[in-house]
JSON list of C-alpha atoms in Angstrom, two decimals:
[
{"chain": "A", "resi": 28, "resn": "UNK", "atom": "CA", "xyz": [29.86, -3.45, -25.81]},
{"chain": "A", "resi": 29, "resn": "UNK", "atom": "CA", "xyz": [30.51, -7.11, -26.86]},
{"chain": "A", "resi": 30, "resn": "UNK", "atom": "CA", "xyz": [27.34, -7.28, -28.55]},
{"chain": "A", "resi": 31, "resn": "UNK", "atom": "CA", "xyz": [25.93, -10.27, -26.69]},
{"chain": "A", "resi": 32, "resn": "UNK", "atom": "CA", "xyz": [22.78, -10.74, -24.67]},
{"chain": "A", "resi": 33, "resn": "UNK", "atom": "CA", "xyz": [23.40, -10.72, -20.65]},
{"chain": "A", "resi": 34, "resn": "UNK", "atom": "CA", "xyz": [20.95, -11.68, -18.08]},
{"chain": "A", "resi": 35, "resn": "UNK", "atom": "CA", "xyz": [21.08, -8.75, -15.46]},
{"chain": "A", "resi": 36, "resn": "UNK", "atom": "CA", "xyz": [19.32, -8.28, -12.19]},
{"chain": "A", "resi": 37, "resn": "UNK", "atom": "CA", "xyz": [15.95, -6.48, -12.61]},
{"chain": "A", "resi": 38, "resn": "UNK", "atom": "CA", "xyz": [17.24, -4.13, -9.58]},
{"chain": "A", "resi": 39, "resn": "UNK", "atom": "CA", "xyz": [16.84, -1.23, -11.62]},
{"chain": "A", "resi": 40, "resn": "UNK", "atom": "CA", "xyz": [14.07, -1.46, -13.09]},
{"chain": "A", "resi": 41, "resn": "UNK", "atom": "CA", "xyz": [12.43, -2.07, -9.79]},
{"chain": "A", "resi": 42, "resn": "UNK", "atom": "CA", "xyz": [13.56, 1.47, -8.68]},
{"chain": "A", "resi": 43, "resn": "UNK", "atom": "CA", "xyz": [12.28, 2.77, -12.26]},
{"chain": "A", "resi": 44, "resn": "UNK", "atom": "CA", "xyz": [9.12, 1.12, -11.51]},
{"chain": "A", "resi": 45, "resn": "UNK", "atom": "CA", "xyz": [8.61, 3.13, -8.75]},
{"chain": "A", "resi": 46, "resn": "UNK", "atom": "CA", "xyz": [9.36, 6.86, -10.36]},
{"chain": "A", "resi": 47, "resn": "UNK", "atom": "CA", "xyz": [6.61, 5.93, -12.72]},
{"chain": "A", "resi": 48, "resn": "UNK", "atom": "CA", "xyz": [4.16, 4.61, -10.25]},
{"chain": "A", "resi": 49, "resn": "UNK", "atom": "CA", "xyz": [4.60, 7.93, -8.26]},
{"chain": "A", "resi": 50, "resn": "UNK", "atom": "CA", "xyz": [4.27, 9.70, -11.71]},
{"chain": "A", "resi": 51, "resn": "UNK", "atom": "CA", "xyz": [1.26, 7.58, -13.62]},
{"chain": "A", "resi": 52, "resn": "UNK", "atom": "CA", "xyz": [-0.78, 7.13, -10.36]},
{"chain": "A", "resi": 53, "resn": "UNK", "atom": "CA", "xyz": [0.68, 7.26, -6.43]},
{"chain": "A", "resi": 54, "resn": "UNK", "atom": "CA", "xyz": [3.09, 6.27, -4.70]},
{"chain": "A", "resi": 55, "resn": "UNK", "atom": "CA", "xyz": [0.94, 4.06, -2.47]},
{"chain": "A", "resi": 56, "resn": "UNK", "atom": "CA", "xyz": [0.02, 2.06, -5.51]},
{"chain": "A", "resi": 57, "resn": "UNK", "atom": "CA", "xyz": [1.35, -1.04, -6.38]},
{"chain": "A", "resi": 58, "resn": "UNK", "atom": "CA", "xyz": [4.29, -1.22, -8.34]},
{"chain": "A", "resi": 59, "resn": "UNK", "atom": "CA", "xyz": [3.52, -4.79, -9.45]},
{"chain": "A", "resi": 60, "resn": "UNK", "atom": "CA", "xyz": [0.98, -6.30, -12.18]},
{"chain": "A", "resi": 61, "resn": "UNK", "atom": "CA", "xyz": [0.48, -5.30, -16.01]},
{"chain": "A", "resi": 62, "resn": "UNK", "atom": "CA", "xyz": [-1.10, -1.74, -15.32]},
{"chain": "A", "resi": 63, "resn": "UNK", "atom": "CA", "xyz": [2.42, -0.29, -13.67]},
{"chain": "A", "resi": 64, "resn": "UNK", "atom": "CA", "xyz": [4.62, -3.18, -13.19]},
{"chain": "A", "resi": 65, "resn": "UNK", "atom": "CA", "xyz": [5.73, -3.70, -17.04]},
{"chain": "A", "resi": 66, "resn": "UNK", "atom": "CA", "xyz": [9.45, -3.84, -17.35]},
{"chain": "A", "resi": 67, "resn": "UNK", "atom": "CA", "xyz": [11.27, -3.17, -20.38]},
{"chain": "A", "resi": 68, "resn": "UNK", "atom": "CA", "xyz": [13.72, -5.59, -21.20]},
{"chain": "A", "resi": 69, "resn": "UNK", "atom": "CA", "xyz": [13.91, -8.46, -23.37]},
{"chain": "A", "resi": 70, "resn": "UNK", "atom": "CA", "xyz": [12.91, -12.12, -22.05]},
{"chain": "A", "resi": 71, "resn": "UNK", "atom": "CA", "xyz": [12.91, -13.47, -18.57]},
{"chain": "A", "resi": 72, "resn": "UNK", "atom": "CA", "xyz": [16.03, -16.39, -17.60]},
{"chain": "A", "resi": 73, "resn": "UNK", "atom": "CA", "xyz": [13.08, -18.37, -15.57]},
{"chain": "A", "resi": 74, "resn": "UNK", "atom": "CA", "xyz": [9.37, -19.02, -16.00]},
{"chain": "A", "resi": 75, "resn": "UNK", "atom": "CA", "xyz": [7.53, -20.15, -12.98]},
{"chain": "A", "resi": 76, "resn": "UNK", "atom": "CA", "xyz": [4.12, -22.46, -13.00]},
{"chain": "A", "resi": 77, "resn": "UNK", "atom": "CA", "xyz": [1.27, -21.62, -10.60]},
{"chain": "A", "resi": 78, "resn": "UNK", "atom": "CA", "xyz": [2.77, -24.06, -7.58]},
{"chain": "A", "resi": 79, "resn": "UNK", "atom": "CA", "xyz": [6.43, -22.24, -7.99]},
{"chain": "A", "resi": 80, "resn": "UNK", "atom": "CA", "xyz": [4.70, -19.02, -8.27]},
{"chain": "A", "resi": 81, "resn": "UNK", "atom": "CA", "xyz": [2.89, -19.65, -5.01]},
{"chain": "A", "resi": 82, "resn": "UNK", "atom": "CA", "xyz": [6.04, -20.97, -2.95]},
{"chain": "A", "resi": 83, "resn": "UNK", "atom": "CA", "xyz": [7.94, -17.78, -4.42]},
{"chain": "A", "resi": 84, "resn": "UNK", "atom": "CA", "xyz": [4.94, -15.68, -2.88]},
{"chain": "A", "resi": 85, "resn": "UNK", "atom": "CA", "xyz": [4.95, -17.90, 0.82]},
{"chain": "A", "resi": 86, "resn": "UNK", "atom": "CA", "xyz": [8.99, -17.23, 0.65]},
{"chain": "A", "resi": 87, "resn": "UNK", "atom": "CA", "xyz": [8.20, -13.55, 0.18]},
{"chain": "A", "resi": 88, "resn": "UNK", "atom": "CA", "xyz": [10.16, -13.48, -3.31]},
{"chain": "A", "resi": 89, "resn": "UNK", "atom": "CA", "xyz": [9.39, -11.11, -5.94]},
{"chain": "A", "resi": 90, "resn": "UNK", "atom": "CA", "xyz": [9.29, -12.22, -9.05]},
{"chain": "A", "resi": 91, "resn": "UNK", "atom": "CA", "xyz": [9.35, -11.20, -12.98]},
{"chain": "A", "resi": 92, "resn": "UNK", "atom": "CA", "xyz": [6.47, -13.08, -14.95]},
{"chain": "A", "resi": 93, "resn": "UNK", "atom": "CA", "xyz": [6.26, -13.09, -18.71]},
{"chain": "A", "resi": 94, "resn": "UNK", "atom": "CA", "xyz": [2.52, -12.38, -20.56]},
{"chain": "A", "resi": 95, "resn": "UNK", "atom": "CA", "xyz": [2.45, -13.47, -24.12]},
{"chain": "A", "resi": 96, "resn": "UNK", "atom": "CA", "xyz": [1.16, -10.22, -26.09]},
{"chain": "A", "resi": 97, "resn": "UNK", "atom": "CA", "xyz": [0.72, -8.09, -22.80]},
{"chain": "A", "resi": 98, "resn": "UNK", "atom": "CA", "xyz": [4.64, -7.97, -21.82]},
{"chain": "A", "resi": 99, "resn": "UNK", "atom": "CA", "xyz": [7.20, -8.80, -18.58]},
{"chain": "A", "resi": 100, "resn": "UNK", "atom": "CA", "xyz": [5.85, -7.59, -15.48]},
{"chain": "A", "resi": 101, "resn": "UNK", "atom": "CA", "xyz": [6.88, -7.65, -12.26]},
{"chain": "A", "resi": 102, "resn": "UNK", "atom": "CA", "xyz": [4.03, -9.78, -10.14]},
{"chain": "A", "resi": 103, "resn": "UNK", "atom": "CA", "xyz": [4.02, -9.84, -6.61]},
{"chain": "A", "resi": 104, "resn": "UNK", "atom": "CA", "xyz": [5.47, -6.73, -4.06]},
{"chain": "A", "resi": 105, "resn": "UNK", "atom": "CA", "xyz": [6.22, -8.60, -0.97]},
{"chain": "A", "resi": 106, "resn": "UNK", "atom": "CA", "xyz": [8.17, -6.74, 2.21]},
{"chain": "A", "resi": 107, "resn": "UNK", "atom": "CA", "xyz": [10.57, -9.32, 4.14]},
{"chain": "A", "resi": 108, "resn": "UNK", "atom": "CA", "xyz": [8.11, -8.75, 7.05]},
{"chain": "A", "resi": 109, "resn": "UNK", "atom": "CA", "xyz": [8.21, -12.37, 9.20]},
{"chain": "A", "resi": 110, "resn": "UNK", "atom": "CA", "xyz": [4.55, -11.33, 10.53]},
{"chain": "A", "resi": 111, "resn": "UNK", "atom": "CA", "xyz": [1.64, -11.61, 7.90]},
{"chain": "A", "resi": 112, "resn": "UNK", "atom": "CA", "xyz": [0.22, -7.97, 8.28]},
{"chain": "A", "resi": 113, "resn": "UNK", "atom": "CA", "xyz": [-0.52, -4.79, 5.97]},
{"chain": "A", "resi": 114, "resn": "UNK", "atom": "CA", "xyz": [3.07, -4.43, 6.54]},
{"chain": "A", "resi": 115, "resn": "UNK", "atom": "CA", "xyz": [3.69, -7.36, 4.17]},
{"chain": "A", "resi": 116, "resn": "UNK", "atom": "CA", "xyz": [3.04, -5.29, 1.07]},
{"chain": "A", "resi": 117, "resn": "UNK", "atom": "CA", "xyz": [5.44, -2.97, -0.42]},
{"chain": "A", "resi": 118, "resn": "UNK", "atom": "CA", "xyz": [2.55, -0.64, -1.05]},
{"chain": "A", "resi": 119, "resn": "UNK", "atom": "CA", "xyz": [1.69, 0.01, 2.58]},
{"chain": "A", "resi": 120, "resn": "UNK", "atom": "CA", "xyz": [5.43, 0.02, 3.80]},
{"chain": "A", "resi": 121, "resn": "UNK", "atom": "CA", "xyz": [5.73, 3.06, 1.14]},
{"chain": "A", "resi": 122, "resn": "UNK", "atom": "CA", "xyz": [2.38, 4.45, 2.05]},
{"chain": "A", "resi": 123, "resn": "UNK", "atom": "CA", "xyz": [3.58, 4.99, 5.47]},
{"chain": "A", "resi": 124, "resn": "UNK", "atom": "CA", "xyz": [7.10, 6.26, 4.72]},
{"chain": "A", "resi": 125, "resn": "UNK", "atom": "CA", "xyz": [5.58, 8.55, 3.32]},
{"chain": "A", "resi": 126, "resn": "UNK", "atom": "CA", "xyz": [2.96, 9.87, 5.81]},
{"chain": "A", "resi": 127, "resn": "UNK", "atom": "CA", "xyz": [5.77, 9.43, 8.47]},
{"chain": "A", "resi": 128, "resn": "UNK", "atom": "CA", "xyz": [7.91, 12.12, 6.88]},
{"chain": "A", "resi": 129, "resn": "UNK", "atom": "CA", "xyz": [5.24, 14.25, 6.03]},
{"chain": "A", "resi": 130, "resn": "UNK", "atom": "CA", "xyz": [3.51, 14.21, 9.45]},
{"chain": "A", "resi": 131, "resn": "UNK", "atom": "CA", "xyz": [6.87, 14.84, 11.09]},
{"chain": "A", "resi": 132, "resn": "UNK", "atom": "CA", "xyz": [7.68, 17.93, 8.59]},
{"chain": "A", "resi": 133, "resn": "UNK", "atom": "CA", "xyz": [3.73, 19.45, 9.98]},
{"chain": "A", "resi": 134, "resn": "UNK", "atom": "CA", "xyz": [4.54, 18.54, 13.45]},
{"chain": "A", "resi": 135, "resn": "UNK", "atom": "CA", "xyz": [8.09, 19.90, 13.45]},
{"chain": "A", "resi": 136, "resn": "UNK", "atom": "CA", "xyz": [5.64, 23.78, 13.51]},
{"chain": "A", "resi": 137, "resn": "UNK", "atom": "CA", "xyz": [3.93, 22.82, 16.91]},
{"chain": "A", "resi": 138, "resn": "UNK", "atom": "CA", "xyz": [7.33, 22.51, 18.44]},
{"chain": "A", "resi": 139, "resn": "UNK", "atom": "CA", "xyz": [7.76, 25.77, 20.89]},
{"chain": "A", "resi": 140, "resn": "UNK", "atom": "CA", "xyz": [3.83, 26.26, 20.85]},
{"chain": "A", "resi": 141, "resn": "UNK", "atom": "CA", "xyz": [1.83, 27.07, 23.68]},
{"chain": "A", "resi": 142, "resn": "UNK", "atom": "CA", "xyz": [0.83, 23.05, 24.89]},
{"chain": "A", "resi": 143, "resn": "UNK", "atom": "CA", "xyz": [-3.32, 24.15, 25.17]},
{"chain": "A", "resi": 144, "resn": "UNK", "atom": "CA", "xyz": [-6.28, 22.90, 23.78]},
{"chain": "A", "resi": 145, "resn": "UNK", "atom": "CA", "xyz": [-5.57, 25.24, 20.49]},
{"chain": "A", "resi": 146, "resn": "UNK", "atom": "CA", "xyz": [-2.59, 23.67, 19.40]},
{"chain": "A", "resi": 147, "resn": "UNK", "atom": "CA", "xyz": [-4.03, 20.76, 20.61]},
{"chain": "A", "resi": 148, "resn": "UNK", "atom": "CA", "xyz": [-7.17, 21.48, 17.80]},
{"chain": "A", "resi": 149, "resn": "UNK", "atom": "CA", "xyz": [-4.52, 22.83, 14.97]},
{"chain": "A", "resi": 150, "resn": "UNK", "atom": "CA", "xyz": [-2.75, 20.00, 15.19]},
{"chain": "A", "resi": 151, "resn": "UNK", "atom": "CA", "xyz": [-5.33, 17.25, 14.99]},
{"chain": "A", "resi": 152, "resn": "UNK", "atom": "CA", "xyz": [-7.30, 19.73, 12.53]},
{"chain": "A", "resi": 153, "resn": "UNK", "atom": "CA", "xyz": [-4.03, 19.63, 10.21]},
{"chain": "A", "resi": 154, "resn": "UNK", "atom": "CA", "xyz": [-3.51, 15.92, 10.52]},
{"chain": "A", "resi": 155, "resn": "UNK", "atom": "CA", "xyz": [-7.15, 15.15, 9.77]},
{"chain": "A", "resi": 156, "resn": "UNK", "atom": "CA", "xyz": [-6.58, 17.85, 6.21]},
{"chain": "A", "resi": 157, "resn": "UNK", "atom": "CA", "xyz": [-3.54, 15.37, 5.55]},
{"chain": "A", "resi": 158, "resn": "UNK", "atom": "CA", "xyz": [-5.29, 12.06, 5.69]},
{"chain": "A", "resi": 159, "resn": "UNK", "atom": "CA", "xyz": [-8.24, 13.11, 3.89]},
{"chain": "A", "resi": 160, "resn": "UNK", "atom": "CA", "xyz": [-6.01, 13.84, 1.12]},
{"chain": "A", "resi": 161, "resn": "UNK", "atom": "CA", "xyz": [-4.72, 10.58, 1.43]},
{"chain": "A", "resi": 162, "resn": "UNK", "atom": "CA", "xyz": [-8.13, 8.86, 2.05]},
{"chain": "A", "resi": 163, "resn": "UNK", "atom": "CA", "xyz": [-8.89, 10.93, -1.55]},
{"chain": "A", "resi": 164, "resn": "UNK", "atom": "CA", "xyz": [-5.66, 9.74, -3.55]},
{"chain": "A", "resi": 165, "resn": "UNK", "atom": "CA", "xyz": [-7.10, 5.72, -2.12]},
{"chain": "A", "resi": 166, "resn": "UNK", "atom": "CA", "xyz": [-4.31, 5.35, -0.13]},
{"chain": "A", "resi": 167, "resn": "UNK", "atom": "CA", "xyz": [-6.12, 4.84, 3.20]},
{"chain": "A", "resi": 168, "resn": "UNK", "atom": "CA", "xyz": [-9.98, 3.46, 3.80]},
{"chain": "A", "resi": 169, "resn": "UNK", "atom": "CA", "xyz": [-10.12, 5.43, 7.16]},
{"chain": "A", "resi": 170, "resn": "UNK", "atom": "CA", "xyz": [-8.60, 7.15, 9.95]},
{"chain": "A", "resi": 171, "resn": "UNK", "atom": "CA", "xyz": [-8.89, 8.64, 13.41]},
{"chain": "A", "resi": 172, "resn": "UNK", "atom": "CA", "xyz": [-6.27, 11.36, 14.69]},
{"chain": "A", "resi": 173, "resn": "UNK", "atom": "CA", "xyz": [-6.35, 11.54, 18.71]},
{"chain": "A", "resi": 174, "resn": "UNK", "atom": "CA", "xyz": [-5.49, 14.21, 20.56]},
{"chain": "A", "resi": 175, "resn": "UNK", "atom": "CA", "xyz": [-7.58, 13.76, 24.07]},
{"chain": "A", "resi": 176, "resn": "UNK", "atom": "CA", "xyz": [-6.83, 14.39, 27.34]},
{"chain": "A", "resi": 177, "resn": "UNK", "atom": "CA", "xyz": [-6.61, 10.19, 27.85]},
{"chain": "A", "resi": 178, "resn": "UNK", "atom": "CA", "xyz": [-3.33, 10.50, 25.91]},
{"chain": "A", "resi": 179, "resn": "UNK", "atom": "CA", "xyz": [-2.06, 13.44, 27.08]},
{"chain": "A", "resi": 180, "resn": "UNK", "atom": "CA", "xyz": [-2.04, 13.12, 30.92]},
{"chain": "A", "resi": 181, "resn": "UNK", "atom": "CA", "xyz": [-1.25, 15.59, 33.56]},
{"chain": "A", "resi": 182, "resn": "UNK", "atom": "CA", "xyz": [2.75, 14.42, 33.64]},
{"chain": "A", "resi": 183, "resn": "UNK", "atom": "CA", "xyz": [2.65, 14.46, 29.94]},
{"chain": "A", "resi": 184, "resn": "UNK", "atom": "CA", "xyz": [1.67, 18.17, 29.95]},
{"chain": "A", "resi": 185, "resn": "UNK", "atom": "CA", "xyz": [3.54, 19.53, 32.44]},
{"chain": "A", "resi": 186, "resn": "UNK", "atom": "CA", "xyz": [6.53, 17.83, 31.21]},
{"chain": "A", "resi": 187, "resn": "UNK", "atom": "CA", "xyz": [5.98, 19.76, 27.75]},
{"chain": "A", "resi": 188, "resn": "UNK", "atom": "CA", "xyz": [5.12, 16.68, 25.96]},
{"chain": "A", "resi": 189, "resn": "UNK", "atom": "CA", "xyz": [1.88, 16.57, 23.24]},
{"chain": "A", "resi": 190, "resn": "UNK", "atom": "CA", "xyz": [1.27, 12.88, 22.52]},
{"chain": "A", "resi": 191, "resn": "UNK", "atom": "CA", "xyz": [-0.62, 12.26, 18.96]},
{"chain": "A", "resi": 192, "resn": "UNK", "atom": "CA", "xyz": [-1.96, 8.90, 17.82]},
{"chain": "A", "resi": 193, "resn": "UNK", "atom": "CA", "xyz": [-2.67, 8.29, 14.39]},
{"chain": "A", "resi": 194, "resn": "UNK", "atom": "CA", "xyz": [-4.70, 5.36, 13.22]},
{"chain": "A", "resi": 195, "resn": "UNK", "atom": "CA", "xyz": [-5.11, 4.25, 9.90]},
{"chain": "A", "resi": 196, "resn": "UNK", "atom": "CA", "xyz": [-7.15, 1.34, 7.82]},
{"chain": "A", "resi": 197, "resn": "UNK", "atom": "CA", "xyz": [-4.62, 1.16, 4.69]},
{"chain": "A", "resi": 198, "resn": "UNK", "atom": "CA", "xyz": [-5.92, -0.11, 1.20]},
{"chain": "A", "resi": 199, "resn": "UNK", "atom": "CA", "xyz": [-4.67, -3.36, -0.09]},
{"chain": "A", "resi": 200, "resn": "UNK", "atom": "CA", "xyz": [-3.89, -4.39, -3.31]},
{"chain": "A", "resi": 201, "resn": "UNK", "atom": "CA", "xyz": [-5.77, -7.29, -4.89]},
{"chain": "A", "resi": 202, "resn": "UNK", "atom": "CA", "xyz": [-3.53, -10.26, -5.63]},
{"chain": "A", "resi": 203, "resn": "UNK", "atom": "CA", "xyz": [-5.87, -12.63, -6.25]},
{"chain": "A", "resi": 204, "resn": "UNK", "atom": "CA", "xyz": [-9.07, -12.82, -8.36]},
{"chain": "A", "resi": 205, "resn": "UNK", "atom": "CA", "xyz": [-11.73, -15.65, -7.58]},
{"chain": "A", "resi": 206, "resn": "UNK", "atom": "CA", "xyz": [-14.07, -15.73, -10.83]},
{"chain": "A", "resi": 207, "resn": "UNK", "atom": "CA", "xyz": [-17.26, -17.72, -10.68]},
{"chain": "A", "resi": 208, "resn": "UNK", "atom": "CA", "xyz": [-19.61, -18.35, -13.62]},
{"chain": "A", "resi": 209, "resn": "UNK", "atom": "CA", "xyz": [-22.88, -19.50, -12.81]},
{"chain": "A", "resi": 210, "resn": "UNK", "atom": "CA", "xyz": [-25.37, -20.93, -15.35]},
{"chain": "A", "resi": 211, "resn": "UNK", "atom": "CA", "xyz": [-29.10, -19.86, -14.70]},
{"chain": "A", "resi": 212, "resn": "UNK", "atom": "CA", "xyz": [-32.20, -20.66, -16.24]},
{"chain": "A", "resi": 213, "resn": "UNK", "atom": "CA", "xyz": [-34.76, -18.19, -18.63]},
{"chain": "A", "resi": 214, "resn": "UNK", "atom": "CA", "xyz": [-36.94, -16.28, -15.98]},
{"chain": "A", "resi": 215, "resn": "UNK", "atom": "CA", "xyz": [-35.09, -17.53, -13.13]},
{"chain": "A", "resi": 216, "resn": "UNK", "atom": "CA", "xyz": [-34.26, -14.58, -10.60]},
{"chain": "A", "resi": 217, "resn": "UNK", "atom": "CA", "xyz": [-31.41, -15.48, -7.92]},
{"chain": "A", "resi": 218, "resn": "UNK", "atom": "CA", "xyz": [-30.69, -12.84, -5.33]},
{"chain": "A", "resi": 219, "resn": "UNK", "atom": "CA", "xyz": [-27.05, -11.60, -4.72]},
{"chain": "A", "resi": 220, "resn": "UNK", "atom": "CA", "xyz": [-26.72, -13.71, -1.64]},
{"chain": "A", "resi": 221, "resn": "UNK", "atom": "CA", "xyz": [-27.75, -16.92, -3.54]},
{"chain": "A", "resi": 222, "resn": "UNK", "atom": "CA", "xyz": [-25.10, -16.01, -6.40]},
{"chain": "A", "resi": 223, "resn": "UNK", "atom": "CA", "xyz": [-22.60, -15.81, -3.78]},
{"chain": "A", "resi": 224, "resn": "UNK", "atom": "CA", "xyz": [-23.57, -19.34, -1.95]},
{"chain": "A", "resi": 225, "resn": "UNK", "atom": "CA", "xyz": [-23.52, -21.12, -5.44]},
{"chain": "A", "resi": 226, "resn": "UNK", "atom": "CA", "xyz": [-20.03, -19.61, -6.25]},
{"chain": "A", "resi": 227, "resn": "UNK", "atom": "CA", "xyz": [-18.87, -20.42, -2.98]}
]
């Protein structure tokens, strides 16, 4: 309207970022780095060097970082989790908002069932169909759905109660690459295991 350049908050285009990671890959995929993080705007008010980058990271601040040729990209996709855990990523956080509603939707049809050992089996056999779809789209690394008589007690049952335990290994994003370059010699063979001890 005035015809002059404002610095906004990227708030928006964080939200944006995530309709097209949903769209261009999943939603359990990072939104941040140059493969679905690009944001579309002009220049960046602050660049950060690699010790301000890091402290932004410890604080558990997102931030915009500018790639000559390659674009403006939001780098990092921290939660405001206080305990370092999978739970720290914005990735997992949305990776299990997601299972959480869908679970609840399949579990919301063993409601009113008969509480035996064959809605017992349906309901682990539905779970395990879920997360294998999941496992599929690289969302998870593993799982276990429990459904045993260790959970589900005597009270449990005759109080009408099915008690399910889900556990998960989630997939992490990489944030951090370590390259090593190691100069050999002509004929010189060196196992995987002495590649890694040099680069260590």
């Amino acid at each position: 309207v005035s015809g002059k350049l404002l610095h906004i908050p990227p708030s928006g285009a964080m939200a944006a970022l995530y309709a097209r990671t949903s769209r261009v890959g999943a939603p359990w995929f990072s939104i941040a780095g140059l493969n679905r993080g690009l944001v579309n705007c002009l220049d960046i008010r602050q660049m950060y060097n690699d010790g301000q980058s890091t402290a932004l990271f410890k604080a558990q601040v997102n931030y915009v970082r500018k790639f000559l040729g390659r674009g403006i990209a939001l780098w990092e996709q921290s939660t405001l989790q206080n305990k370092n855990s999978a739970l720290s990523f914005l990735n997992v956080r949305q990776l299990l908002n997601i299972m959480k509603r869908s679970m609840y939707g399949y579990l919301l049809y063993s409601l009113q069932e008969p509480g035996d050992e064959i809605t017992r089996r349906q309901v682990k056999f539905g779970l395990e169909q879920y997360l294998e779809t999941v496992l599929r789209g690289r969302g998870i690394s593993s799982y276990r759905v429990i459904v045993s008589d260790t959970l589900n007690t005597p009270a449990y049952v005759n109080s009408g109660v099915l008690r399910v335990a889900v556990v998960i290994v989630p997939i992490l994003a990489i944030r951090e690459i370590a390259l090593s370059i190691v100069i050999s010699k002509e004929g010189l063979e060196l196992s995987e295991d002495e590649i890694a001890s040099v680069a260590a």
